[in-house]
XYZ file of C-alpha atoms in Angstrom:
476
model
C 0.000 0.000 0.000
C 3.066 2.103 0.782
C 4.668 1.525 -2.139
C 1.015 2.390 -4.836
C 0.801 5.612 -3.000
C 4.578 6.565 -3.869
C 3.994 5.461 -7.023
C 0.623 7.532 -7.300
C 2.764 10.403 -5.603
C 5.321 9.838 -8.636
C 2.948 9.847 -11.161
C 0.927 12.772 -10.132
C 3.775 14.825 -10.248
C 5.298 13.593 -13.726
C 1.992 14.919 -14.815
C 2.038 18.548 -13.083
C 5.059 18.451 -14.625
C 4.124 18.373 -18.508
C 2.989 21.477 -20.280
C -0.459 22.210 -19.970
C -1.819 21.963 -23.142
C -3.375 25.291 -24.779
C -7.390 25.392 -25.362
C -6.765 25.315 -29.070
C -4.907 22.016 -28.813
C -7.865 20.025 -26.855
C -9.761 21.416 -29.626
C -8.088 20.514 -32.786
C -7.830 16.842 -31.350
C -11.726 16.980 -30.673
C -11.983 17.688 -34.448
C -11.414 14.609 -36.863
C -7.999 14.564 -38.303
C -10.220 13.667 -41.987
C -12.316 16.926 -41.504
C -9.141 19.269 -40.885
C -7.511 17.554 -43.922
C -10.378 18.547 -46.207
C -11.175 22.259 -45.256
C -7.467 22.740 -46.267
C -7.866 21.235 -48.991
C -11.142 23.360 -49.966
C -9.935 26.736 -48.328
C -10.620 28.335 -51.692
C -14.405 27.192 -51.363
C -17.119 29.954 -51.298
C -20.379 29.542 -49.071
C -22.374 32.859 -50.049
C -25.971 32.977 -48.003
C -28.703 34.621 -49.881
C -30.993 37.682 -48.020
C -33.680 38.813 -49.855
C -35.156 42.015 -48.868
C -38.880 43.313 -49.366
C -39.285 46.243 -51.933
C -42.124 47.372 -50.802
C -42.306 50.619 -49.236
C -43.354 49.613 -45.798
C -40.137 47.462 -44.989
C -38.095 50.382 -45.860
C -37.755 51.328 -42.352
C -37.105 48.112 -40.772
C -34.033 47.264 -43.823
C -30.920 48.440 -41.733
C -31.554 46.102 -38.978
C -30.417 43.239 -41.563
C -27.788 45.526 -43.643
C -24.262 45.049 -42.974
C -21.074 46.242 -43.896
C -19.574 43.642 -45.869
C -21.391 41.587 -48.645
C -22.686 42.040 -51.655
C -25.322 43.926 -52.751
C -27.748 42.974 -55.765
C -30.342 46.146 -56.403
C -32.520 44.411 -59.079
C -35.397 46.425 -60.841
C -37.779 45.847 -64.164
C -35.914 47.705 -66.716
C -39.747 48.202 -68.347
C -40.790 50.402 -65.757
C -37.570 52.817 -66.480
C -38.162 53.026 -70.138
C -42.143 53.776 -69.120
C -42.341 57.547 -68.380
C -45.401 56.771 -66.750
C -43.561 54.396 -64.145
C -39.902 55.991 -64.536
C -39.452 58.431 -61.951
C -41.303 56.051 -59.240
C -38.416 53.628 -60.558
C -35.909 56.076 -60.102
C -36.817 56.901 -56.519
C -36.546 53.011 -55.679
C -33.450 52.480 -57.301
C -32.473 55.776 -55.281
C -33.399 54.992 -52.127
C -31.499 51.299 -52.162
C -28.161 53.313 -52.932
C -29.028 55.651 -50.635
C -29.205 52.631 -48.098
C -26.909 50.506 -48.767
C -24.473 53.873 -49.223
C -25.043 54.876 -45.625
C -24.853 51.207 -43.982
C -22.558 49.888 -45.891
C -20.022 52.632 -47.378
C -17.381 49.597 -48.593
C -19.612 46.956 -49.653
C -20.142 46.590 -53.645
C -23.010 46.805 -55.241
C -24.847 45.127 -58.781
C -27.513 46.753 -61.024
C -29.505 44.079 -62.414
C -32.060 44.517 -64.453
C -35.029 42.143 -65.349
C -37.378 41.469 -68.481
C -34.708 42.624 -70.663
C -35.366 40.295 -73.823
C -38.294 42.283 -74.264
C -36.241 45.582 -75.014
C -32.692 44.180 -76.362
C -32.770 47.268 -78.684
C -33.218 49.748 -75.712
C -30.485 49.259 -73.348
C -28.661 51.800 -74.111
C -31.531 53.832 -73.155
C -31.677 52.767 -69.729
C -27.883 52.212 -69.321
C -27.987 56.200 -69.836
C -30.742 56.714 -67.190
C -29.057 54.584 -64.572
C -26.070 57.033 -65.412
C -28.166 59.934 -64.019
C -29.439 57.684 -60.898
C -25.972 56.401 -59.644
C -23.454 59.405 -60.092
C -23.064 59.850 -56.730
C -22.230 56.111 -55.678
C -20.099 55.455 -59.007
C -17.513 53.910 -56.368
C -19.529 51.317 -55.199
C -21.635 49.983 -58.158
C -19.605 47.410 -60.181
C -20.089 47.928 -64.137
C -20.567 45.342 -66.757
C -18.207 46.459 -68.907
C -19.294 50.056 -70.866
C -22.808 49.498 -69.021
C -23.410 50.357 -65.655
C -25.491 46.969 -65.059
C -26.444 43.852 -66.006
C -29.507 43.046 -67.880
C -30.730 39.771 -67.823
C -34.076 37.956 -68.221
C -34.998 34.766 -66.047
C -37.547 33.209 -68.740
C -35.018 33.202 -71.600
C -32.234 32.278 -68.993
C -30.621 35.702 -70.448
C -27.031 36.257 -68.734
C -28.019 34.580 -65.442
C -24.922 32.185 -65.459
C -23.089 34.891 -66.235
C -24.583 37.195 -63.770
C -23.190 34.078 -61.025
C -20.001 34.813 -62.118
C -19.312 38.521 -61.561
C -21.182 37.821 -57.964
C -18.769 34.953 -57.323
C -15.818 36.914 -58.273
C -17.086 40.094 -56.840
C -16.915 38.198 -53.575
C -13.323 36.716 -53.881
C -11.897 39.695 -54.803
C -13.520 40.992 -51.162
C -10.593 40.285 -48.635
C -12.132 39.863 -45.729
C -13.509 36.890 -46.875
C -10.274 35.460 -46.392
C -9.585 36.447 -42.569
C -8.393 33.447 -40.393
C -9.500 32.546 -37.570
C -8.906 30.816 -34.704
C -9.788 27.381 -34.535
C -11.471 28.295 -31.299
C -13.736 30.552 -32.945
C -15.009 27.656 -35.419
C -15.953 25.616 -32.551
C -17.854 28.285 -30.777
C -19.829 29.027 -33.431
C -20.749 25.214 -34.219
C -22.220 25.186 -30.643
C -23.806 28.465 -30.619
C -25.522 27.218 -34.515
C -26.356 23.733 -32.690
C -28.842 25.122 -30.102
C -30.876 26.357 -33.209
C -33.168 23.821 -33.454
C -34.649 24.782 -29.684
C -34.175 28.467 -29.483
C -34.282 31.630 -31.582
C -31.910 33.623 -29.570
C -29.689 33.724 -26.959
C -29.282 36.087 -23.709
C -25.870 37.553 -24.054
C -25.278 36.128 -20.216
C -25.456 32.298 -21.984
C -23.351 33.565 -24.325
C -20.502 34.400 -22.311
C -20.951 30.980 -20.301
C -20.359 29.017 -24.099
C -17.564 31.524 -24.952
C -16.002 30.059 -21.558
C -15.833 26.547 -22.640
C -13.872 27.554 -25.433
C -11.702 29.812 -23.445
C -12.485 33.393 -25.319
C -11.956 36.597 -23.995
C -14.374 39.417 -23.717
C -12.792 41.255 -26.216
C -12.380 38.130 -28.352
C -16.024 37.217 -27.977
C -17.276 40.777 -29.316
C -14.556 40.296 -32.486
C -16.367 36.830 -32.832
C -19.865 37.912 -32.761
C -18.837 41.167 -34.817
C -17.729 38.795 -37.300
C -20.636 36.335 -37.466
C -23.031 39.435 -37.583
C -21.486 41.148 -40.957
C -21.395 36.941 -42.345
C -25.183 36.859 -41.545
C -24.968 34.050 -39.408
C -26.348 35.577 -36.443
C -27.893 38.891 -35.925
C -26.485 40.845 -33.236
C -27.406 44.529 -32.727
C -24.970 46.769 -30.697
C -26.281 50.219 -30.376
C -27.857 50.040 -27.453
C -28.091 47.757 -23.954
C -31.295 45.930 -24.562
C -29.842 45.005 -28.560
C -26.102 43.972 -27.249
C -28.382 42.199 -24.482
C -29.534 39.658 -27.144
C -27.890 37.449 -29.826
C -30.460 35.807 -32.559
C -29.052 32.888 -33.833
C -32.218 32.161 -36.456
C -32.167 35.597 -38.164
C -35.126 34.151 -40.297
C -37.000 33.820 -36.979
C -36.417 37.702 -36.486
C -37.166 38.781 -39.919
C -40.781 36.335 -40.061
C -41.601 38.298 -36.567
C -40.879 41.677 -37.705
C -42.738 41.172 -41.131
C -46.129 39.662 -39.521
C -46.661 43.179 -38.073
C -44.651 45.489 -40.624
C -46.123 44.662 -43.766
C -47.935 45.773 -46.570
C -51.613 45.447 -45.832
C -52.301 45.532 -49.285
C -50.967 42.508 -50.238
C -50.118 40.037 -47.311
C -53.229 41.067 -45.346
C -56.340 38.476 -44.582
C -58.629 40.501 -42.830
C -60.861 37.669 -42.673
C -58.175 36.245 -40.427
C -58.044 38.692 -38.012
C -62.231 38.583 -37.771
C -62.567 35.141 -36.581
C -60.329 35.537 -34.349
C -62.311 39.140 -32.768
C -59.246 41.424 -33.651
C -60.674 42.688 -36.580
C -60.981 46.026 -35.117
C -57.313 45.613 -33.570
C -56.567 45.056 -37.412
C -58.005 47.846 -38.577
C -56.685 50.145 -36.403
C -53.002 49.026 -37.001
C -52.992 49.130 -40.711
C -55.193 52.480 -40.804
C -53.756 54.457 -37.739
C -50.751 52.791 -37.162
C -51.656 51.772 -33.360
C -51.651 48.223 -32.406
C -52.993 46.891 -29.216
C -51.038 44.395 -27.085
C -53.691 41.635 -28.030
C -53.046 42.146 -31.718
C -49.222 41.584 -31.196
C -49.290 38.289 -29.424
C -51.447 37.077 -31.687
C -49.486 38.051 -34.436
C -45.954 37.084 -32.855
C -48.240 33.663 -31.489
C -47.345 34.607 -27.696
C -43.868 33.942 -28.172
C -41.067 36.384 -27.049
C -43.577 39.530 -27.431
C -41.713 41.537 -24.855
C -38.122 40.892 -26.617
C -39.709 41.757 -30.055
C -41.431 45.363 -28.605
C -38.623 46.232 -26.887
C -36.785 45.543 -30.239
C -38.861 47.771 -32.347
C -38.914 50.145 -29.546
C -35.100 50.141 -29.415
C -34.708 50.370 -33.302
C -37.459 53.185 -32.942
C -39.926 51.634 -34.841
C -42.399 52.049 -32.443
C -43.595 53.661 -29.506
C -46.103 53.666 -26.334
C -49.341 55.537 -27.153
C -51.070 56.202 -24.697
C -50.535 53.229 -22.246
C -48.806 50.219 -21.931
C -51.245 48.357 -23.756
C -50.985 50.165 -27.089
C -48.262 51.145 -29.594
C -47.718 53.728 -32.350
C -46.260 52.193 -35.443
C -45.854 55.251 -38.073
C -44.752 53.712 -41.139
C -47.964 52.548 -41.519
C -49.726 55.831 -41.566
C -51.280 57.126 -44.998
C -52.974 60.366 -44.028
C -51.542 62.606 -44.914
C -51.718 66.847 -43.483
C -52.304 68.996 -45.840
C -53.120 72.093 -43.512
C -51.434 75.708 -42.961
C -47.419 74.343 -42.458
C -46.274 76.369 -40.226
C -42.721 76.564 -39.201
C -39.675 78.582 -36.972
C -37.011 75.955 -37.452
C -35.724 73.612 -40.103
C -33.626 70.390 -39.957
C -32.252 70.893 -43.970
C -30.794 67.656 -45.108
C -29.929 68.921 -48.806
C -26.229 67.940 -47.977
C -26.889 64.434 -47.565
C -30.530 63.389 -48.216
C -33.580 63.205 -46.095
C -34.014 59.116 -45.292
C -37.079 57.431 -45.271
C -38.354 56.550 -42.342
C -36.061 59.537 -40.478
C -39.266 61.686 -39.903
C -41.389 58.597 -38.601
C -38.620 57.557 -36.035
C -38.317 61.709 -34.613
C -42.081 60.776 -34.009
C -41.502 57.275 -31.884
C -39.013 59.354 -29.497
C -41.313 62.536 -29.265
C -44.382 60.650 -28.560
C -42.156 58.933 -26.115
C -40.601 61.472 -24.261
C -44.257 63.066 -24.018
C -45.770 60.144 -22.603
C -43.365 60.213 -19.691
C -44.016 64.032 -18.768
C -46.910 64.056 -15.816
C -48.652 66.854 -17.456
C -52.608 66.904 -17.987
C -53.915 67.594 -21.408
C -50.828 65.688 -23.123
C -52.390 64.666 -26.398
C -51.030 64.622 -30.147
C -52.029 64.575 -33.641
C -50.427 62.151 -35.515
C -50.103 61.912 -39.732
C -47.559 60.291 -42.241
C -46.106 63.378 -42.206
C -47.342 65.945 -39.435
C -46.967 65.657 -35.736
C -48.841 68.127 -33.501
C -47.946 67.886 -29.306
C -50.418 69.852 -27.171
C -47.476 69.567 -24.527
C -44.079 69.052 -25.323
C -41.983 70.589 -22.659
C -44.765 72.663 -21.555
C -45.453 73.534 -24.995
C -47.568 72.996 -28.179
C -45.255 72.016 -30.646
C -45.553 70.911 -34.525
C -43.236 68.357 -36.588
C -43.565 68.198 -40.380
C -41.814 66.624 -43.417
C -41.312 68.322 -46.564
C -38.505 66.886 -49.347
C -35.181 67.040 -47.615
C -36.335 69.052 -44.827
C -37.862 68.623 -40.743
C -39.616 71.405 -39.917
C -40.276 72.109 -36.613
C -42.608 74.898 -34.980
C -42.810 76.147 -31.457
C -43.751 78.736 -29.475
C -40.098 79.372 -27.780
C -38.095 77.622 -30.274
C -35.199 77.953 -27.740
C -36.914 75.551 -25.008
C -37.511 72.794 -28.059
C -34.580 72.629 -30.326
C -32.188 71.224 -27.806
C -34.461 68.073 -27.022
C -35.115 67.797 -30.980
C -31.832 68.117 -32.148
C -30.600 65.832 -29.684
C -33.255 63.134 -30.854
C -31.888 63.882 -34.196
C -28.281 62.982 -33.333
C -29.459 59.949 -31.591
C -31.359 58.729 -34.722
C -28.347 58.966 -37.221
C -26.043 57.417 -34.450
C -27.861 54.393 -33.914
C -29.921 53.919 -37.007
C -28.029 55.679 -39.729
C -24.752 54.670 -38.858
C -23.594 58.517 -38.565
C -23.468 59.155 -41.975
C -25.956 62.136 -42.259
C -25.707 65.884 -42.834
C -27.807 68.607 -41.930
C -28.166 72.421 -41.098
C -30.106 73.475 -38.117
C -31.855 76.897 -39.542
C -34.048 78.884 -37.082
C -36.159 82.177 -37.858
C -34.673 85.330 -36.982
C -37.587 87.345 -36.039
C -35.814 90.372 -36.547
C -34.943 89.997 -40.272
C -37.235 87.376 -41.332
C -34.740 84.895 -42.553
C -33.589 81.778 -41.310
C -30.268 81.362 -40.044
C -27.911 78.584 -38.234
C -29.637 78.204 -35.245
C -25.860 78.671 -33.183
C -25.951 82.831 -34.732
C -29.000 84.145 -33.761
C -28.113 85.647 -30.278
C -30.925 86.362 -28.746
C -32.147 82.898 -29.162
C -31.478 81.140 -25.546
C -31.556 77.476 -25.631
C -31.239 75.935 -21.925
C -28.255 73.811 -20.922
C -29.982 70.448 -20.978
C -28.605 66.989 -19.747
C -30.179 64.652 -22.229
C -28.151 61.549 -22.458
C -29.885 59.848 -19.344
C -33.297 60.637 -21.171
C -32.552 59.627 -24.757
C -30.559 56.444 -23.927
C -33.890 55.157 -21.731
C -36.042 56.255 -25.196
């Protein structure tokens, strides 16, 4: 017995004495020796996953949740509705807007013009090649050309350049290096766990997160490079610009995208309103895709009672909504129609002329203002709401008017001074988390005294109180 506990002794500290192998290692020999051999042998492989985005008009807002800054970008459009002046500028604006987007969210990332139905007008491509000309001068940089054209026309029917059309996107990507960034082995691994618990949950807490990122031994900062990098591959969504967002990892993005499209959507196509009467929400319904207010009852049913709180706070966060008037209800403007066509008048304007004027910037100033009213304990606090008019009884103490017109917020208030702080501030707020700080405006206020309007900072007599906002705005 002596003698097997020296030995044990012995042999115990033989092994303290060995070098500690490195996470890494116990992980490479967990790996088969076959499957190593092979992904060397097929490092020049390319796995490209496919998002396709809605075009209408009512997912606009909800499109730079999903937009990141790498990939590739495929802006597709019917080439008939260019060469029809009836349809052309309303094709213009489209094709506008997506540069516009994927401009501000993704300054780096290359983008195709592709456009359909184009055996039908062979003879006329020229024609549109010289409209898209007019469209895309300011994002030259980032759309890829097809030789002297400026995109690629192909037709689906007549199989017209599609193969082709593969080809530039497949080179396209390879010629993106950060396609080709290695990682650690450790990294791989984590990833095949976190994509494992798919098939039982949607998303993770951040906190069960970290405790998987343990097992594999990766370091706070390493973890946020990791999840950084899965998020701008699409194989996770991970939002950062705010607590509640970093607070959550999706792992199913499809899951996200389904939820976020069963209550942003275009009522005029993927709307049953029979549904929603037999179910005694018709009313709920109607309200929603009318008014833009939907009750708490109408949202579980729509999200089917599962994560509702997660998915509010979401849209809440990403200010597509906002409390109105109680818990229990929530203002959802991109689905107003309405639109004000009253007396517009004004004593300040946001003038986005440098940049341009994004849709869906005017409907989010709304979410924050009709938030930041709710929470002041004032009687008589109601507001007028329209696609593009906001009118506060009392905001600040004060009635105060929002409007959109072109490139421009105007803003009206009694003493502009008390206001513009709070408004600018929301402003700021919106292109730091949404537009990824990429906008430009001038703040122009009426100078009583001569009539004109002037940058807001020149006007002396205009007093503007010293305001500590970030505690406010970061709880909108």
């Amino acid at each position: 017995e002596d003698q097997n506990k020296k030995d044990l002794k012995r042999n115990s500290s033989v092994n303290n004495d060995r070098p500690k192998k490195s996470p890494q290692e116990d992980i490479i020999r967990e790996y088969d020796e076959e499957l190593i051999l092979e992904a060397h042998e097929r490092k020049n492989d390319l796995a490209l996953s496919l998002w396709d985005f809605g075009g209408q008009e009512v997912f606009y807002t909800m499109h730079h949740i999903f937009l990141t800054r790498t990939g590739i970008y495929v802006l597709v459009f019917d080439t008939r509705q260019l060469l029809d002046v009836k349809t052309r500028e309303r094709a213009k604006r489209y094709l506008l807007f997506w540069l516009r987007s994927v401009n501000t969210h993704a300054p780096d990332a290359s983008m195709l013009l592709v456009g359909t139905f184009c055996s039908e007008i062979l003879e006329r491509i020229q024609t549109i090649d010289k409209i898209l000309r007019e469209v895309y001068k300011n994002f030259v940089a980032q759309v890829k050309p097809n030789g002297k054209l400026v995109f690629f026309p192909i037709d689906n029917k007549e199989e017209l350049n599609v193969k082709e059309l593969r080809t530039v996107i497949e080179t396209t990507a390879r010629e993106d290096h950060s396609i080709k960034q290695q990682v650690s082995i450790r990294w791989m691994a984590f990833l095949d766990d976190l994509l494992s618990l798919k098939e039982s949950k949607s998303y993770l807490k951040i906190n069960d997160v970290n405790e998987l990122a343990i097992k594999f031994s990766l370091s706070t900062q390493e973890l946020n490079m990791a999840l950084e990098l899965f998020h701008e591959r699409g194989l996770i969504i991970h939002l950062t610009a705010t607590e509640a967002l970093r607070d959550v990892v999706v792992i199913t993005p499809q899951w996200l995208i389904d939820a976020l499209a069963k209550v942003i959507r275009d009522p005029g196509i993927h709307v049953d309103i029979e549904e929603f009467h037999k179910v005694g929400l018709k009313d709920d319904a109607d309200k929603l895709f009318n008014e833009g207010i939907a009750s708490r009852d109408l949202l579980e049913y729509l999200w089917n009672h599962d994560q509702v709180d997660f998915l509010v706070d979401l849209m809440k966060r990403t200010m597509l909504m906002s409390e109105y008037g109680g818990s229990d209800r929530c203002l959802i403007p991109s689905f107003l129609q309405d639109e004000y066509t009253g007396d517009d008048k004004f004593n300040c304007t946001f003038n986005f002329s440098e940049s341009f004027l994004p849709h869906g910037m005017f409907q989010r100033l709304v979410c924050l203002c009709v938030e930041y009213v709710s929470r002041e304990k004032a009687s008589n606090n109601s507001f007028t709401i329209r696609k593009n008019f906001a009118h506060f009884e009392r905001f600040r103490g004060l009635k105060v008017e929002l409007s959109e017109h072109e490139h421009m917020i105007r803003l009206n208030a009694s003493e502009i001074g008390d206001v513009i702080s709070v408004i600018l501030s929301m402003v700021f707020k919106i292109n730091s988390n949404v537009m990824n700080s990429r906008l430009k405006w001038r703040t122009l206020v009426l100078d009583e005294s001569t009539g004109t309007f002037e940058p807001w900072q020149d006007i002396p007599q205009l007093e503007s109180p010293a305001l500590n906002l970030d505690s406010i705005l970061d709880s909108l």
